[in-house]
Coordinates of C-alpha atoms and ligand atoms in Angstrom, one line a residue:
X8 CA 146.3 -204.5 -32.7
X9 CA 143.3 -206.5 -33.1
X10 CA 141.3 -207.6 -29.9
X11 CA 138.9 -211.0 -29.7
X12 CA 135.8 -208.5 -28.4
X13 CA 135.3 -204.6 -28.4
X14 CA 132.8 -203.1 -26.3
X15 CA 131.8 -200.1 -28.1
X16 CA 130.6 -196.4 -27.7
X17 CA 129.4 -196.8 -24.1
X18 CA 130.1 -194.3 -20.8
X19 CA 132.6 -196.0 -19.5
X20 CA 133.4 -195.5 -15.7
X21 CA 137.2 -196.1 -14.9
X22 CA 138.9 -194.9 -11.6
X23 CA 139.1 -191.3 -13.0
X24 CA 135.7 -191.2 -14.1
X25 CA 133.5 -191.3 -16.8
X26 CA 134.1 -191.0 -20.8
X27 CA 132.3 -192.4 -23.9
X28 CA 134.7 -194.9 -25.8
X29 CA 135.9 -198.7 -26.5
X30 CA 137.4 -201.1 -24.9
X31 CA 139.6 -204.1 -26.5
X32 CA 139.5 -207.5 -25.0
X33 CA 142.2 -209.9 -25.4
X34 CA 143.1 -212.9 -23.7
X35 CA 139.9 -212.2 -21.2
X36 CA 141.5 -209.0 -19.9
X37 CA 141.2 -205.3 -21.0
X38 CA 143.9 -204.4 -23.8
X39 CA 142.6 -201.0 -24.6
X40 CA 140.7 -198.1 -23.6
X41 CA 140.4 -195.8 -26.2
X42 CA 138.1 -193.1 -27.5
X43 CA 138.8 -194.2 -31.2
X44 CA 137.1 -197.1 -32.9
X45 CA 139.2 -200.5 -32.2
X46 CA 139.3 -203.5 -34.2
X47 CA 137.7 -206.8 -33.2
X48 CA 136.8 -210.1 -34.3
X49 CA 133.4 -209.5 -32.3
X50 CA 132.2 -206.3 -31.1
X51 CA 129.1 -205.9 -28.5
X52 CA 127.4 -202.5 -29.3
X53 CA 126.8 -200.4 -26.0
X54 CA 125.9 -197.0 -27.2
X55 CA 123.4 -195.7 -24.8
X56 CA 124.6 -197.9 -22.3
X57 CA 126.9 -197.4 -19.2
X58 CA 129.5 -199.7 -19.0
X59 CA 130.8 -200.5 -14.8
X60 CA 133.3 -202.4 -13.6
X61 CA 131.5 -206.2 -12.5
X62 CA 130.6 -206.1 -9.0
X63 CA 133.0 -207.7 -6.1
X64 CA 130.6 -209.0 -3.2
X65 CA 133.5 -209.2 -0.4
X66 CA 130.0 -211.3 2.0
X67 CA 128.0 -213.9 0.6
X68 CA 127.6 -216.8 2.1
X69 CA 127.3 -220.1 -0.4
X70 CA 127.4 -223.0 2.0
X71 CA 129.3 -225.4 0.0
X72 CA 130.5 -228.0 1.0
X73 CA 127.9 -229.1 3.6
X74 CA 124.6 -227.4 4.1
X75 CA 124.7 -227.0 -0.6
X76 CA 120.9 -227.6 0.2
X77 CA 120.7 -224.2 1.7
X78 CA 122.6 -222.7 -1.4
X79 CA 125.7 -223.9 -2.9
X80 CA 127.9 -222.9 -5.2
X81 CA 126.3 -223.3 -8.5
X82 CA 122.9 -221.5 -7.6
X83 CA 124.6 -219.0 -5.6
X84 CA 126.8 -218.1 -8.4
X85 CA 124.3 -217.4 -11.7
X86 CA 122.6 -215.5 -8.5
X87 CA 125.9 -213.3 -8.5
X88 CA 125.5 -213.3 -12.1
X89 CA 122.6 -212.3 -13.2
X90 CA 123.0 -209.5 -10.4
X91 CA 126.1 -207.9 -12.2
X92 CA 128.5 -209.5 -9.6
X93 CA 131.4 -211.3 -11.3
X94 CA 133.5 -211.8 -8.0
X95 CA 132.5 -213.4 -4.5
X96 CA 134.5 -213.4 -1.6
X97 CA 132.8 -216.3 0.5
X98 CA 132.6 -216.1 4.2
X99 CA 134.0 -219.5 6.4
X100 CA 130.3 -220.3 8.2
X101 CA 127.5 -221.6 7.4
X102 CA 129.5 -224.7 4.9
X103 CA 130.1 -227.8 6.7
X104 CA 132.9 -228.2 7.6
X105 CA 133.4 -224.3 8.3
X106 CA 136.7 -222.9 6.9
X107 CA 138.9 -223.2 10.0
X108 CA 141.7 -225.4 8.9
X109 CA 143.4 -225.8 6.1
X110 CA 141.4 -229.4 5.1
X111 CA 138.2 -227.3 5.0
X112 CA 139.8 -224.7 3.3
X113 CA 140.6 -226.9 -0.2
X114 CA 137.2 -228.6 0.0
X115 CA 135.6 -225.4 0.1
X116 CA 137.9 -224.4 -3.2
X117 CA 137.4 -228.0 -4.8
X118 CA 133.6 -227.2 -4.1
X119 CA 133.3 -223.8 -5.9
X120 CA 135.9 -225.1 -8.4
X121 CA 133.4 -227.2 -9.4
X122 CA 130.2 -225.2 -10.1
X123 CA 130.8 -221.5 -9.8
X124 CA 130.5 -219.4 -12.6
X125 CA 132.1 -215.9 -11.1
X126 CA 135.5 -215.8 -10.1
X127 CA 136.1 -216.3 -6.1
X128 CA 138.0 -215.8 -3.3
X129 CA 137.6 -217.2 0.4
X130 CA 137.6 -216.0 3.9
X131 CA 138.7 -217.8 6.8
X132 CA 137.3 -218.2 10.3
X133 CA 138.2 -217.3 13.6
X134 CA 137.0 -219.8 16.2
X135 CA 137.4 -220.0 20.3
X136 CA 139.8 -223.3 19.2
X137 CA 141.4 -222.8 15.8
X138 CA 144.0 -220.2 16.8
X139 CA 146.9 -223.4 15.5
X140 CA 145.3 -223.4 11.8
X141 CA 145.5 -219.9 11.4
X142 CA 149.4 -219.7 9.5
X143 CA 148.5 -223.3 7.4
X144 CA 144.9 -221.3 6.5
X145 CA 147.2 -218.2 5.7
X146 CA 149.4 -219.8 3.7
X147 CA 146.8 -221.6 1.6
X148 CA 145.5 -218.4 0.9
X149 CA 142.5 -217.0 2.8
X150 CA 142.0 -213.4 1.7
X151 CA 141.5 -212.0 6.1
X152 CA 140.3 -214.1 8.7
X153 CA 136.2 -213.8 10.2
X154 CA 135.4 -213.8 13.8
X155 CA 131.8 -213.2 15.7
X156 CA 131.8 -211.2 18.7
X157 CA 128.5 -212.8 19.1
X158 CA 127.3 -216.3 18.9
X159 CA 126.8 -217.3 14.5
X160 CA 123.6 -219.6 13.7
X161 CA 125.4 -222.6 13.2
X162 CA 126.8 -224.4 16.6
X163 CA 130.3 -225.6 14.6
X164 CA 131.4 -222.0 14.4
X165 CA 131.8 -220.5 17.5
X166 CA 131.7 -217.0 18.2
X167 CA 135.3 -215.6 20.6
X168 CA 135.2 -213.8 23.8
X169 CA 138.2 -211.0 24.1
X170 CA 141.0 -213.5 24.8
X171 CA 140.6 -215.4 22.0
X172 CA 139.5 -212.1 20.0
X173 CA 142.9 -210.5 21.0
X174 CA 145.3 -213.2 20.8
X175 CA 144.1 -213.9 17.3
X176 CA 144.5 -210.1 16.2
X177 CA 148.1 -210.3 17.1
X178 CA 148.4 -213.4 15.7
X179 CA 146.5 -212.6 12.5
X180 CA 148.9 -208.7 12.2
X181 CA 152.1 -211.3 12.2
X182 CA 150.7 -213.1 8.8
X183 CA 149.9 -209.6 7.2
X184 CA 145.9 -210.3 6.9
X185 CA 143.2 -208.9 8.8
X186 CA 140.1 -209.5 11.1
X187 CA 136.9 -209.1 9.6
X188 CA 134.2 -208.9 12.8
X189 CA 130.4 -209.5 13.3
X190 CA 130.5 -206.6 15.8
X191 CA 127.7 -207.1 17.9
X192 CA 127.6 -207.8 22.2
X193 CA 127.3 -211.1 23.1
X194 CA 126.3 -209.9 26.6
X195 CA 123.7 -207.5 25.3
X196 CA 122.0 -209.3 22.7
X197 CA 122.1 -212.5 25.0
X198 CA 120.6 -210.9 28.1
X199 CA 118.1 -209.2 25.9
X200 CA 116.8 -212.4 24.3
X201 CA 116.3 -214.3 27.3
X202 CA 114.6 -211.1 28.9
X203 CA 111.9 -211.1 25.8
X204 CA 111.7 -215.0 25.8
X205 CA 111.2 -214.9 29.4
X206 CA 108.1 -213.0 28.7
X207 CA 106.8 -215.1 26.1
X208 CA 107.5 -212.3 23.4
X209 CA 107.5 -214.2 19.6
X210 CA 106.7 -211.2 17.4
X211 CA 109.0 -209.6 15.3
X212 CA 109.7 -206.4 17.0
X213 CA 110.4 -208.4 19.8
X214 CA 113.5 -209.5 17.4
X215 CA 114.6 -206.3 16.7
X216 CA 114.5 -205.1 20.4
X217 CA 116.7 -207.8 21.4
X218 CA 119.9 -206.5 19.2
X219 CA 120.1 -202.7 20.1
X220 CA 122.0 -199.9 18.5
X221 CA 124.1 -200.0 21.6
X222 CA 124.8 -203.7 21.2
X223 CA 126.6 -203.1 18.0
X224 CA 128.3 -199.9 19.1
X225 CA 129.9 -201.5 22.0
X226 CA 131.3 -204.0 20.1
X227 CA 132.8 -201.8 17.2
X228 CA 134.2 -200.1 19.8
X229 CA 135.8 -203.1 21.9
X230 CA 137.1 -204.6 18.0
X231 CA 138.4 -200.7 17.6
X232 CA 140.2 -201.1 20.3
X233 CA 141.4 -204.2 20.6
X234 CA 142.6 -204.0 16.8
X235 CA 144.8 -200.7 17.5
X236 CA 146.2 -202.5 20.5
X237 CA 147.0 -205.6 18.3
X238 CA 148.1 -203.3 15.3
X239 CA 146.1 -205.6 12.9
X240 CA 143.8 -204.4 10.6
X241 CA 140.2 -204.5 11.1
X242 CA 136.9 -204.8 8.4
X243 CA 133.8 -204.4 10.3
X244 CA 131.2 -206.3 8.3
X245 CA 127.7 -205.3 8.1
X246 CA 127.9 -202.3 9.7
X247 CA 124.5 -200.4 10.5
X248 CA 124.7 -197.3 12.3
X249 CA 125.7 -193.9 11.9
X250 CA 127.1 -193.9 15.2
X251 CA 129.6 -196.7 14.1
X252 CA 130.7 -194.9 11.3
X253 CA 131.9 -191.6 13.2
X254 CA 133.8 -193.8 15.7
X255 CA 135.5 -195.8 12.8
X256 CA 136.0 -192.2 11.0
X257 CA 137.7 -191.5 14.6
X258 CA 140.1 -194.3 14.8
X259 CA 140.9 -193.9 10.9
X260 CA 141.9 -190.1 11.5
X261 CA 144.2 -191.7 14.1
X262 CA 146.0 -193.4 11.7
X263 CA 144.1 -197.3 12.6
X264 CA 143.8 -199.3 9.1
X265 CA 140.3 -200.3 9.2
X266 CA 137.3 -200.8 7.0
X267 CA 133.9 -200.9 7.0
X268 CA 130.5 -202.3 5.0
X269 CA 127.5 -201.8 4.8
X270 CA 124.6 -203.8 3.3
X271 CA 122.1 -203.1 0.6
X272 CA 119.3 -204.4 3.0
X273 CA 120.5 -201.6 5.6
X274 CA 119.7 -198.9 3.2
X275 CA 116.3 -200.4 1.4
X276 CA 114.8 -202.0 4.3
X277 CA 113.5 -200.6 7.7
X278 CA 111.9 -202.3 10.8
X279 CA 108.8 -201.3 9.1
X280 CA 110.0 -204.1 6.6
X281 CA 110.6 -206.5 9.4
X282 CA 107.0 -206.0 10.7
X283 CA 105.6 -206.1 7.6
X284 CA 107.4 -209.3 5.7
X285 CA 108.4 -211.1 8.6
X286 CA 110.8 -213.6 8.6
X287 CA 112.3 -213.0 5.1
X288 CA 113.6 -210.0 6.2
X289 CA 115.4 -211.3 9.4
X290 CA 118.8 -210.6 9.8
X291 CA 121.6 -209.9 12.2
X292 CA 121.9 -206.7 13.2
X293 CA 118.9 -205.8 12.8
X294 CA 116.7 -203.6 10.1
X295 CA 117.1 -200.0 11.6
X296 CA 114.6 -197.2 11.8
X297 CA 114.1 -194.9 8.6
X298 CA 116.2 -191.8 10.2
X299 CA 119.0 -194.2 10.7
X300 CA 119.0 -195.6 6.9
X301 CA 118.7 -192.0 5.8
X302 CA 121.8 -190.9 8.4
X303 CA 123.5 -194.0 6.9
X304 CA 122.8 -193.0 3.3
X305 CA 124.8 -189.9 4.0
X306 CA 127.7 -191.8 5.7
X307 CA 127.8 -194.2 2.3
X308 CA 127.6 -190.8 -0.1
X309 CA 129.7 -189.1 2.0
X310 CA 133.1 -191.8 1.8
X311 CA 132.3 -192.7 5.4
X312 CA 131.2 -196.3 4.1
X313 CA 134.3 -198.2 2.5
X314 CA 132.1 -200.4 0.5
X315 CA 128.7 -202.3 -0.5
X316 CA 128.2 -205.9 0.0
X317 CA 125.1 -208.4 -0.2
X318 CA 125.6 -210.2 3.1
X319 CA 123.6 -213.0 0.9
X320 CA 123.2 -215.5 3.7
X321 CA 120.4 -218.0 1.8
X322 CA 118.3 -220.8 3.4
X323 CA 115.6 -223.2 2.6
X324 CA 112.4 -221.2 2.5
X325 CA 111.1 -223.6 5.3
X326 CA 113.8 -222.4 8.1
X327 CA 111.8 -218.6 7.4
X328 CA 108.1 -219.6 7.1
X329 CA 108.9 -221.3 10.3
X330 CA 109.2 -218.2 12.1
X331 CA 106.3 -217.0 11.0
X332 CA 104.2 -217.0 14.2
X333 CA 107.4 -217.1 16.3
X334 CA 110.3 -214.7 15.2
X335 CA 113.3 -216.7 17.2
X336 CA 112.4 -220.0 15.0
X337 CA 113.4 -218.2 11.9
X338 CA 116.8 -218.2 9.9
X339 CA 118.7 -214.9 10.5
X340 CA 120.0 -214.2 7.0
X341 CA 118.8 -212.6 3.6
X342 CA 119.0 -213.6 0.3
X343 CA 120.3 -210.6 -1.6
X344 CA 123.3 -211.2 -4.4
X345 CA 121.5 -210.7 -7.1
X346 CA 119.4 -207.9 -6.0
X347 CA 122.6 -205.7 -4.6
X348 CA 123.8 -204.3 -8.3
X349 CA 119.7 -203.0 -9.0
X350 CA 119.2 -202.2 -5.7
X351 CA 122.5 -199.6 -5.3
X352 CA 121.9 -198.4 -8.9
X353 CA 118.2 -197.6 -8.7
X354 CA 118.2 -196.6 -4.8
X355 CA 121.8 -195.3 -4.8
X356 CA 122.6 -193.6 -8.5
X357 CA 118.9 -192.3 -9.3
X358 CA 117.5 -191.9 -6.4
X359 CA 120.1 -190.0 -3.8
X360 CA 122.7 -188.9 -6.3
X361 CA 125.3 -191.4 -6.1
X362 CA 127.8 -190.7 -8.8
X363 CA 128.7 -193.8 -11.2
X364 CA 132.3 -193.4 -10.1
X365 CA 131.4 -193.8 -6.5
X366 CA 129.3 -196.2 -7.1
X367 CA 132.3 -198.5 -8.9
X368 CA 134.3 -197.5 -5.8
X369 CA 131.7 -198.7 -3.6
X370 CA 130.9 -202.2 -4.9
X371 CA 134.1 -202.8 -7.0
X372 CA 137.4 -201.4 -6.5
X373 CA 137.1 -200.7 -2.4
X374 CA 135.7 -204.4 -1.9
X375 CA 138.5 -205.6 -4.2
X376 CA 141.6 -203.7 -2.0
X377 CA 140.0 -205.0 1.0
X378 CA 140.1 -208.9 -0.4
X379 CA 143.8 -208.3 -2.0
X380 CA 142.0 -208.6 -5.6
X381 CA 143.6 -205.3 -6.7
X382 CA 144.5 -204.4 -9.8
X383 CA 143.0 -207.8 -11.5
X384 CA 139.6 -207.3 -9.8
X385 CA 137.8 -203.9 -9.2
X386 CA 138.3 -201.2 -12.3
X387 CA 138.3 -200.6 -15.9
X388 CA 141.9 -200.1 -16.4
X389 CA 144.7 -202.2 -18.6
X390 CA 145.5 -205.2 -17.5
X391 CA 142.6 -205.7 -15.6
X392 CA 140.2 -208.9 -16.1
X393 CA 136.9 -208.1 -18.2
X394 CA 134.9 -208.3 -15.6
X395 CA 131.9 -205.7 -17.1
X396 CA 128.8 -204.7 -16.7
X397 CA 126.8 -203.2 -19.2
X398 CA 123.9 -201.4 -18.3
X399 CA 120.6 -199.3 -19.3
X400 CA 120.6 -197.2 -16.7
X401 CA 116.7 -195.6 -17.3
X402 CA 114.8 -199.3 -18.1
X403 CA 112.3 -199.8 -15.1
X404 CA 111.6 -203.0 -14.4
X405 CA 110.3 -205.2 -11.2
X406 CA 111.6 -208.2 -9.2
X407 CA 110.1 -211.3 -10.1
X408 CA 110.2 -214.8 -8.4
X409 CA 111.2 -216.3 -12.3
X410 CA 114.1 -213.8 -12.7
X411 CA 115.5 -215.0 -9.2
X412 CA 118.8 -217.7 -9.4
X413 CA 119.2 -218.9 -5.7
X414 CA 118.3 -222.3 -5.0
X415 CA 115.8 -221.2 -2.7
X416 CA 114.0 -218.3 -4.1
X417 CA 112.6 -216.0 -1.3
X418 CA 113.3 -212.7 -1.2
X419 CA 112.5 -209.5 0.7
X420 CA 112.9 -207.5 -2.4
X421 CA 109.9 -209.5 -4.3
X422 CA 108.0 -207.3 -6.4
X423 CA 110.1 -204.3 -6.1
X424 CA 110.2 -201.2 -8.8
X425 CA 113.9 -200.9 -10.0
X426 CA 115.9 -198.7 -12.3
X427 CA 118.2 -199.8 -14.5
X428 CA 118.6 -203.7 -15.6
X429 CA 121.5 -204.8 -16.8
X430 CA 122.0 -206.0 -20.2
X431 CA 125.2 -207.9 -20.7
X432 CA 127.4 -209.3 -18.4
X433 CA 131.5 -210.6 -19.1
X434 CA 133.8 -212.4 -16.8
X435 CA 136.7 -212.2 -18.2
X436 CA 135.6 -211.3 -21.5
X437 CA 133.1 -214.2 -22.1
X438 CA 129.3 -213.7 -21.6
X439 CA 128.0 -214.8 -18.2
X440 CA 124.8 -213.3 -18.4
X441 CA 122.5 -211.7 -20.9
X442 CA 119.3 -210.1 -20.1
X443 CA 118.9 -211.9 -17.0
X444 CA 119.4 -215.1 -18.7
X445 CA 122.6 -217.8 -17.7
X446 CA 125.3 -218.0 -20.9
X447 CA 127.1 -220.2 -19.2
X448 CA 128.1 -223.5 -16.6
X449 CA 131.4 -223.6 -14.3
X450 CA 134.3 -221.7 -15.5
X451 CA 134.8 -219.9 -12.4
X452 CA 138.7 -219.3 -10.9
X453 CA 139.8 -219.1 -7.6
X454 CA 141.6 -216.3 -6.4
X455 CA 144.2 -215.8 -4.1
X456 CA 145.4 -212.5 -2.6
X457 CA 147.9 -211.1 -4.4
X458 CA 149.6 -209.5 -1.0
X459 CA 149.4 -206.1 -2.4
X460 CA 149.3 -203.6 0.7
X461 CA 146.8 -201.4 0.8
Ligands
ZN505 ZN1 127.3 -212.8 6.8

């Protein structure tokens, strides 16, 4: 057979691990893996390259239709891009209007339709007064449902209290999706902010000290709960704490389906960072200390962490500068897509061992189960789209303000060393990116959930 592009001689990493050979490409999906030469009408040399599956980022946060001033869905995608991630899954807050009914829903997809250049899927949201829309937003094919145990930074998306919280589990377990949480104590973190505010406290410890460790376990543990009650599956998203990872270990080891994240920020970035930078790196939860990164390495090394994701929650740079004297004026969110690939490869793979196969479970195939993108999405394996990455894994190289594809282009990870920088980029066979640079405009496909169970 003759394919339309051959990737050749590379270290490929499949589910089974890693081997030097080709791969055919035909009809944008992968025709052939094969340790013998194919033949091609194009082939793309990658000897002395790795070749991963592209990454699936199952939390970014675009903000299109609505707030497309903050990001939107053009910049926000050559972001993905040139980052090595060829598939979003797009949380339902922060676009106006948020995705909690079905109207909101196919603007959002119209939206992205429009200007994205990765393949993408959508979340929907969970709201104290949306509990109606949930089987119309189901059936026009959210991938799970979002809720906030604690209130979001937009006012139109409302964070739920436990009746809402459970009565949506069960209702959300009888249309065979799942509950993705923001797992962190209204009470806690409320009581806690007015307490600092009370005492005129603006610095940015003072921002940190309002959102506990035990403000997040409480709530993963209340979601845990509530979940197993409700027999619906639960993603905790942006998880932060070794702590929450043993009690999620727990409830899977009694048989509960759930899933957790963590973030690339969460295992780069420290409250050190926080004091230091300010603003930019403000986010909910909070940066932890450096034992509790390092503990939370471990958890991610040791299969404890279900996957990697970008959290990439963008703004304009004037909603963080605007914090800079006074911490509770700034935008909670960081602008991280494109720097999640580099960051897991040069933190992750070269620095604490991370094998490439866990590392393509970590940010591809796990994030791609959760989001029912699986078998299309996730892996080198027949069948598959050619999503691929294709990477020199030693080139050292730094993060530059010019290199950045967000509309607004601040970033906590400005001017950091990395190791290895990714040539070549494919969605679907064709060339997204190539050495940082945009191939091409739109093209982008929504996905729904194909309904396979995990
Ligand atoms: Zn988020």
């Amino acid at each position: 057979m003759r394919y339309q592009r051959i990737v050749a001689n590379g270290l490929v990493v499949t589910p089974d691990g890693t081997a030097r050979g080709n791969l055919g490409i035909r009809d944008g999906r992968i025709a052939a893996i094969s340790p013998d030469p194919l033949l091609g009408d194009e082939t793309i040399d990658a000897r002395g390259r790795v070749v991963l599956p592209g990454a699936v980022d199952l939390h970014v946060h675009f903000n299109e239709p609505g707030r497309t001033h903050w990001e939107g869905w053009g910049p926000g995608s050559r972001a993905a891009a040139a980052g090595g991630v060829t598939t979003v899954v797009e949380m339902p807050l922060n676009a106006l209007p948020p995705t909690t009914t079905a109207a909101a829903f196919q603007a959002k997809v119209t939206a992205a339709q429009a200007s994205s250049i990765v393949d993408f899927a959508l979340w929907g949201g969970l709201i104290t007064d949306n509990l109606s829309h949930l089987p119309t937003l189901a059936s026009a094919g959210v991938i799970g449902f979002k809720a906030f145990m604690c209130p979001t930074g937009t006012p139109e998306f409302t964070h739920v209290e436990d009746g809402i919280l459970y009565e949506g589990l069960c209702r959300i377990r009888e249309l065979g999706l799942f509950l993705g949480v923001h797992a962190e104590s209204h009470w806690i973190t409320q009581h806690n902010t007015e307490r600092l505010q009370a005492q005129g406290r603006t610095d940015r410890r003072a921002w940190a000290e309002a959102r506990p460790p035990a403000a997040e376990l409480e709530a993963i543990q209340r979601a845990l709960f509530l979940a197993a009650r409700a027999r619906c599956r639960l993603h905790i998203v942006h998880m932060t704490l070794p702590d929450g990872a043993e009690m999620i270990q727990e409830s899977k080891g009694a048989g509960q389906a759930v899933t957790v994240e963590t973030c690339a920020h969460y295992l780069t970035l420290t409250d050190d960072d926080l004091l230091r930078l300010g603003p930019v790196a403000k986010c909910a939860p909070p940066l932890r200390d450096r034992p509790t990164q390092e503990a939370l390495w471990q958890d991610v090394l040791q299969g404890r962490i279900d996957c990697l994701t970008s959290d990439h929650s963008p703004c304009p740079t004037e909603d963080k500068t605007r914090g800079d004297e006074d911490i509770w004026q700034a935008w909670g969110g960081i602008t991280g897509v494109q720097t999640l690939v580099p960051l897991m490869l040069s933190q992750g793979v070269h620095r604490r061992g991370m094998t490439l196969p866990q590392f393509a479970t970590l940010l591809s195939a796990a994030p791609a189960k959760i989001a029912g993108l699986w078998p299309r999405k996730g892996a080198i394996h027949i069948g598959a789209d050619a999503d691929l990455l294709i990477v020199d894994m030693d080139r050292e190289w730094t993060v530059e303000h010019r290199w950045l594809q967000s509309r607004h282009k601040h970033s906590p990870f400005l001017g950091r060393s990395m190791k290895g920088w990714i040539d070549l980029v494919l969605r679907r066979g064709q060339t997204l990116a190539q050495n940082g640079e945009i191939a091409v405009d739109g093209g982008g496909v929504w996905l729904r959930p194909n309904g396979e169970k995990r």
